[in-house]
């Protein structure tokens, strides 16, 4: 593949494909499910008919097809906000209509009574970043809030509750973290991370904090700045509870993931995309 570029500002390769996702107009459908993990993406792609798969050398994989007759795409996003930025910008650059996007991820649960293995919906999200000028200022900063699209959130919540039951579906403020380790308050004696009381402090600053993960804030923030083009929401499977240290039964993860993906696809096809 030629690496010659057509445009320095929003690079496309000489064949017209976006530089990182490797997609062209027609390759991505306006209803998009974003997942972090490549195995999850492959497993849930079995929901799609008329499947087309586009790989990229940057780790993104775009599965496009139909779900109950409606065109949808599932994109393997990878981890962290730069990867979500590539996905949202490049996928939507090849779609002329409005777009609905749902992220289905995993997280650490923050509320003491959230059972590991529950689904946690992000009604909104805040970003935790490390302050690299510390000790000038606090060691970690918490951003202001961005919100899920209220209609997509409600449609998705109803689908999740109909599959899992309301006792297994929580909601709250997602905390998207710059990293998995230091910015999520994990202790690593080999490094001076200055994060001893990070979780306790963040939960005081954001009493509705429900989840810690690494992409949702970027998705919701880009949607909120997209001038009406993108409606987005997210949910995560709580792998563990950071308060109680309890872990989920990992033998159930693929079943939960499959059912949550079905709820997300149902919500995406029900969301009215009036163009
Ligand atoms: C870390 O293990 C990864 O898991 C979570 C975090 O956001 C991060 O990407 O989500 P995914 O399971 O979607 O990757
Ligand atoms: N993903 C994260 O980012 N954090 C966790 O604790 C679990 C999954």
XYZ file of C-alpha atoms and ligand atoms in Angstrom:
297
model
C 0.000 0.000 0.000
C 1.330 3.419 -0.924
C 1.950 5.676 2.049
C 1.755 8.853 -0.031
C -0.673 11.315 1.554
C -3.290 13.504 -0.081
C -3.750 16.072 2.684
C -1.574 17.247 5.587
C -4.429 18.524 7.762
C -6.708 15.463 7.666
C -4.477 12.858 6.080
C -5.840 10.378 3.556
C -3.645 7.886 1.740
C -3.251 8.187 -2.018
C -6.055 5.600 -2.467
C -8.391 7.866 -0.445
C -8.445 5.744 2.722
C -8.079 7.375 6.128
C -4.559 7.114 7.499
C -5.213 4.961 10.601
C -8.589 3.192 10.252
C -7.985 2.457 6.557
C -11.582 3.270 5.582
C -13.277 4.954 2.649
C -16.768 6.385 2.092
C -19.208 3.427 2.219
C -17.008 1.330 4.527
C -18.548 2.475 7.847
C -22.256 2.602 8.658
C -23.808 5.479 10.643
C -24.732 3.198 13.566
C -21.463 2.241 15.256
C -20.627 -0.006 18.204
C -17.109 0.638 19.555
C -15.360 -2.060 21.599
C -11.875 -1.962 23.053
C -10.876 -5.580 22.756
C -10.222 -7.355 19.426
C -11.514 -10.679 20.760
C -14.778 -9.031 21.851
C -15.119 -7.437 18.422
C -14.625 -10.738 16.640
C -17.053 -12.598 18.908
C -19.881 -10.091 18.569
C -19.334 -9.615 14.827
C -21.206 -12.936 14.518
C -24.395 -10.864 15.042
C -23.868 -9.218 11.645
C -25.000 -10.503 8.276
C -23.350 -9.573 4.969
C -20.127 -9.031 6.910
C -17.248 -6.971 5.506
C -14.027 -6.725 7.580
C -11.431 -3.973 7.217
C -8.159 -4.321 9.105
C -5.640 -1.571 9.638
C -1.968 -1.809 10.517
C -2.712 0.402 13.566
C -4.848 -2.236 15.296
C -8.289 -0.905 14.330
C -10.739 -3.425 12.842
C -14.008 -2.357 11.228
C -16.760 -4.968 10.911
C -19.669 -3.763 8.798
C -22.881 -5.583 7.973
C -26.547 -5.666 8.855
C -28.285 -6.361 12.162
C -31.982 -7.192 11.753
C -31.657 -5.776 8.253
C -30.219 -2.402 9.359
C -26.632 -1.447 8.395
C -24.313 -1.193 11.426
C -20.565 -1.247 12.067
C -18.599 -2.653 14.972
C -15.174 -1.043 15.396
C -12.352 -2.499 17.462
C -10.951 0.667 18.999
C -8.098 -0.470 21.252
C -7.297 1.345 24.467
C -7.093 4.959 25.557
C -8.392 8.298 24.408
C -6.035 8.791 21.415
C -7.420 5.545 19.925
C -11.009 6.698 20.503
C -10.105 10.019 18.888
C -8.897 8.217 15.731
C -12.036 6.087 15.611
C -14.536 8.904 16.065
C -12.826 11.337 13.710
C -11.880 8.938 10.918
C -15.021 6.768 10.988
C -17.317 9.791 10.925
C -15.211 11.486 8.222
C -16.387 8.863 5.716
C -20.088 9.175 6.720
C -22.090 12.125 5.424
C -25.172 11.585 7.617
C -25.693 11.834 11.359
C -24.069 9.087 13.427
C -25.093 7.130 16.548
C -22.252 5.565 18.534
C -22.236 3.296 21.565
C -19.147 2.141 23.422
C -19.276 -1.285 25.069
C -16.263 -1.662 27.330
C -15.085 -2.988 30.664
C -14.268 -1.028 33.804
C -13.481 -1.009 37.471
C -16.666 -0.308 39.457
C -16.481 2.468 42.052
C -19.735 2.331 44.007
C -19.353 0.077 47.068
C -22.564 -1.846 46.331
C -22.029 -2.475 42.590
C -21.707 -6.219 42.021
C -18.796 -7.182 39.753
C -20.253 -8.477 36.494
C -22.916 -5.722 36.487
C -23.417 -3.371 33.581
C -22.617 0.283 34.342
C -24.129 2.915 32.067
C -22.329 6.249 31.715
C -24.896 9.026 32.002
C -21.908 11.379 31.860
C -18.144 11.272 32.055
C -15.196 13.182 33.535
C -11.522 12.828 32.662
C -8.699 12.161 35.127
C -5.312 13.310 33.860
C -1.932 13.247 35.535
C -0.471 16.700 36.210
C 3.085 16.386 34.894
C 4.017 19.719 36.513
C 3.292 18.319 39.995
C 4.083 19.478 42.707
C 2.859 22.652 41.047
C -0.876 21.987 41.500
C -2.539 18.660 42.395
C -0.989 15.387 41.160
C -4.157 14.496 39.193
C -6.855 16.698 37.692
C -10.551 15.921 37.252
C -12.229 17.588 34.272
C -15.748 18.942 34.097
C -18.566 16.690 32.868
C -19.767 15.716 29.389
C -23.112 13.964 28.979
C -24.439 11.012 27.022
C -27.063 11.748 24.400
C -30.224 11.481 26.556
C -32.352 9.673 23.956
C -29.728 7.113 22.981
C -28.942 6.605 26.685
C -32.593 5.897 27.513
C -33.127 3.536 24.574
C -29.929 1.667 25.488
C -30.797 1.533 29.201
C -34.211 0.044 28.430
C -32.648 -2.603 26.186
C -30.080 -3.488 28.855
C -32.724 -3.728 31.582
C -34.927 -5.939 29.404
C -32.014 -8.369 28.950
C -30.211 -8.201 32.320
C -32.904 -6.963 34.738
C -32.697 -3.621 36.538
C -30.823 -5.217 39.472
C -27.847 -5.864 37.169
C -27.749 -2.456 35.479
C -26.229 0.523 37.319
C -25.654 4.032 36.072
C -23.599 7.016 37.089
C -20.673 9.232 36.220
C -17.898 7.485 34.345
C -14.325 8.503 35.159
C -12.184 8.064 32.064
C -8.551 7.873 33.093
C -5.436 8.796 31.177
C -3.806 5.485 32.154
C -4.807 2.117 33.618
C -2.279 2.189 36.450
C -1.341 5.550 37.992
C -4.430 7.534 36.954
C -6.729 4.761 38.243
C -5.042 4.823 41.641
C -3.248 1.487 41.248
C -0.184 1.170 43.468
C 3.167 0.270 41.908
C 6.048 0.548 44.389
C 8.557 0.850 41.516
C 7.275 4.329 40.607
C 6.490 7.524 42.523
C 2.967 7.881 41.149
C 1.751 10.239 43.913
C -1.670 8.558 43.731
C -2.016 7.216 47.288
C -5.528 8.584 47.874
C -6.615 9.084 44.280
C -9.818 7.025 44.385
C -10.916 8.405 47.755
C -10.283 11.992 46.589
C -12.036 11.529 43.234
C -15.099 9.979 44.836
C -15.338 12.962 47.201
C -15.039 15.338 44.232
C -17.554 13.298 42.181
C -19.976 11.508 44.528
C -21.830 9.890 41.588
C -18.632 8.277 40.237
C -19.516 4.740 39.131
C -16.745 3.463 36.845
C -13.102 3.886 35.915
C -12.008 3.102 32.369
C -10.136 4.726 29.514
C -12.199 5.895 26.488
C -15.745 7.070 27.239
C -14.949 10.708 28.008
C -13.320 11.157 24.604
C -16.324 9.676 22.803
C -18.833 11.833 24.688
C -16.686 14.951 24.403
C -16.265 14.577 20.640
C -19.998 13.944 20.302
C -20.708 17.120 22.293
C -18.424 19.161 20.015
C -19.627 17.555 16.751
C -22.169 20.297 15.960
C -25.066 17.823 16.156
C -23.558 15.121 13.940
C -22.865 12.481 16.610
C -25.122 11.051 19.346
C -23.190 8.858 21.765
C -23.418 6.866 24.955
C -21.498 4.061 26.660
C -21.729 1.167 29.052
C -19.106 -0.962 30.678
C -19.057 -4.400 32.283
C -17.639 -3.989 35.807
C -14.815 -6.539 35.953
C -13.986 -5.708 39.552
C -14.989 -3.408 42.362
C -12.260 -0.965 43.356
C -13.945 -0.338 46.707
C -14.442 -3.949 47.861
C -11.622 -5.448 45.687
C -14.114 -8.150 44.598
C -13.638 -9.683 41.105
C -16.360 -10.897 38.743
C -16.739 -14.554 37.773
C -14.721 -14.392 34.559
C -16.327 -17.568 33.183
C -19.443 -15.385 32.645
C -17.696 -12.541 30.821
C -18.284 -13.671 27.233
C -21.992 -14.320 27.854
C -22.448 -10.878 29.451
C -20.488 -9.264 26.652
C -22.625 -11.030 24.014
C -25.888 -9.967 25.665
C -24.699 -6.384 26.224
C -23.635 -6.199 22.569
C -27.096 -7.355 21.503
C -28.635 -4.610 23.664
C -26.298 -2.053 22.085
C -27.106 -3.180 18.543
C -30.846 -3.129 19.319
C -30.497 0.411 20.718
C -28.503 1.571 17.703
C -31.070 0.335 15.202
C -33.928 1.838 17.212
C -32.339 5.262 17.565
C -33.937 7.620 15.010
C -31.200 9.014 12.775
C -33.163 11.667 10.894
C -30.856 12.996 8.264
C -8.036 -1.712 30.121
O -7.935 -3.035 30.514
C -9.024 -1.521 28.997
O -10.302 -2.056 29.365
C -11.304 -1.052 29.339
C -10.517 0.241 29.468
O -11.254 1.349 29.042
C -9.265 -0.050 28.685
O -9.437 0.128 27.312
O -12.162 -1.047 28.237
P -12.204 -2.103 27.022
O -12.538 -3.434 27.640
O -13.237 -1.618 26.078
O -10.831 -2.090 26.364
N -10.655 -1.392 32.610
C -10.089 -0.359 33.256
O -9.710 0.638 32.630
N -9.966 -0.423 34.593
C -10.325 -1.491 35.302
O -10.145 -1.504 36.530
C -10.905 -2.592 34.632
C -11.054 -2.511 33.261
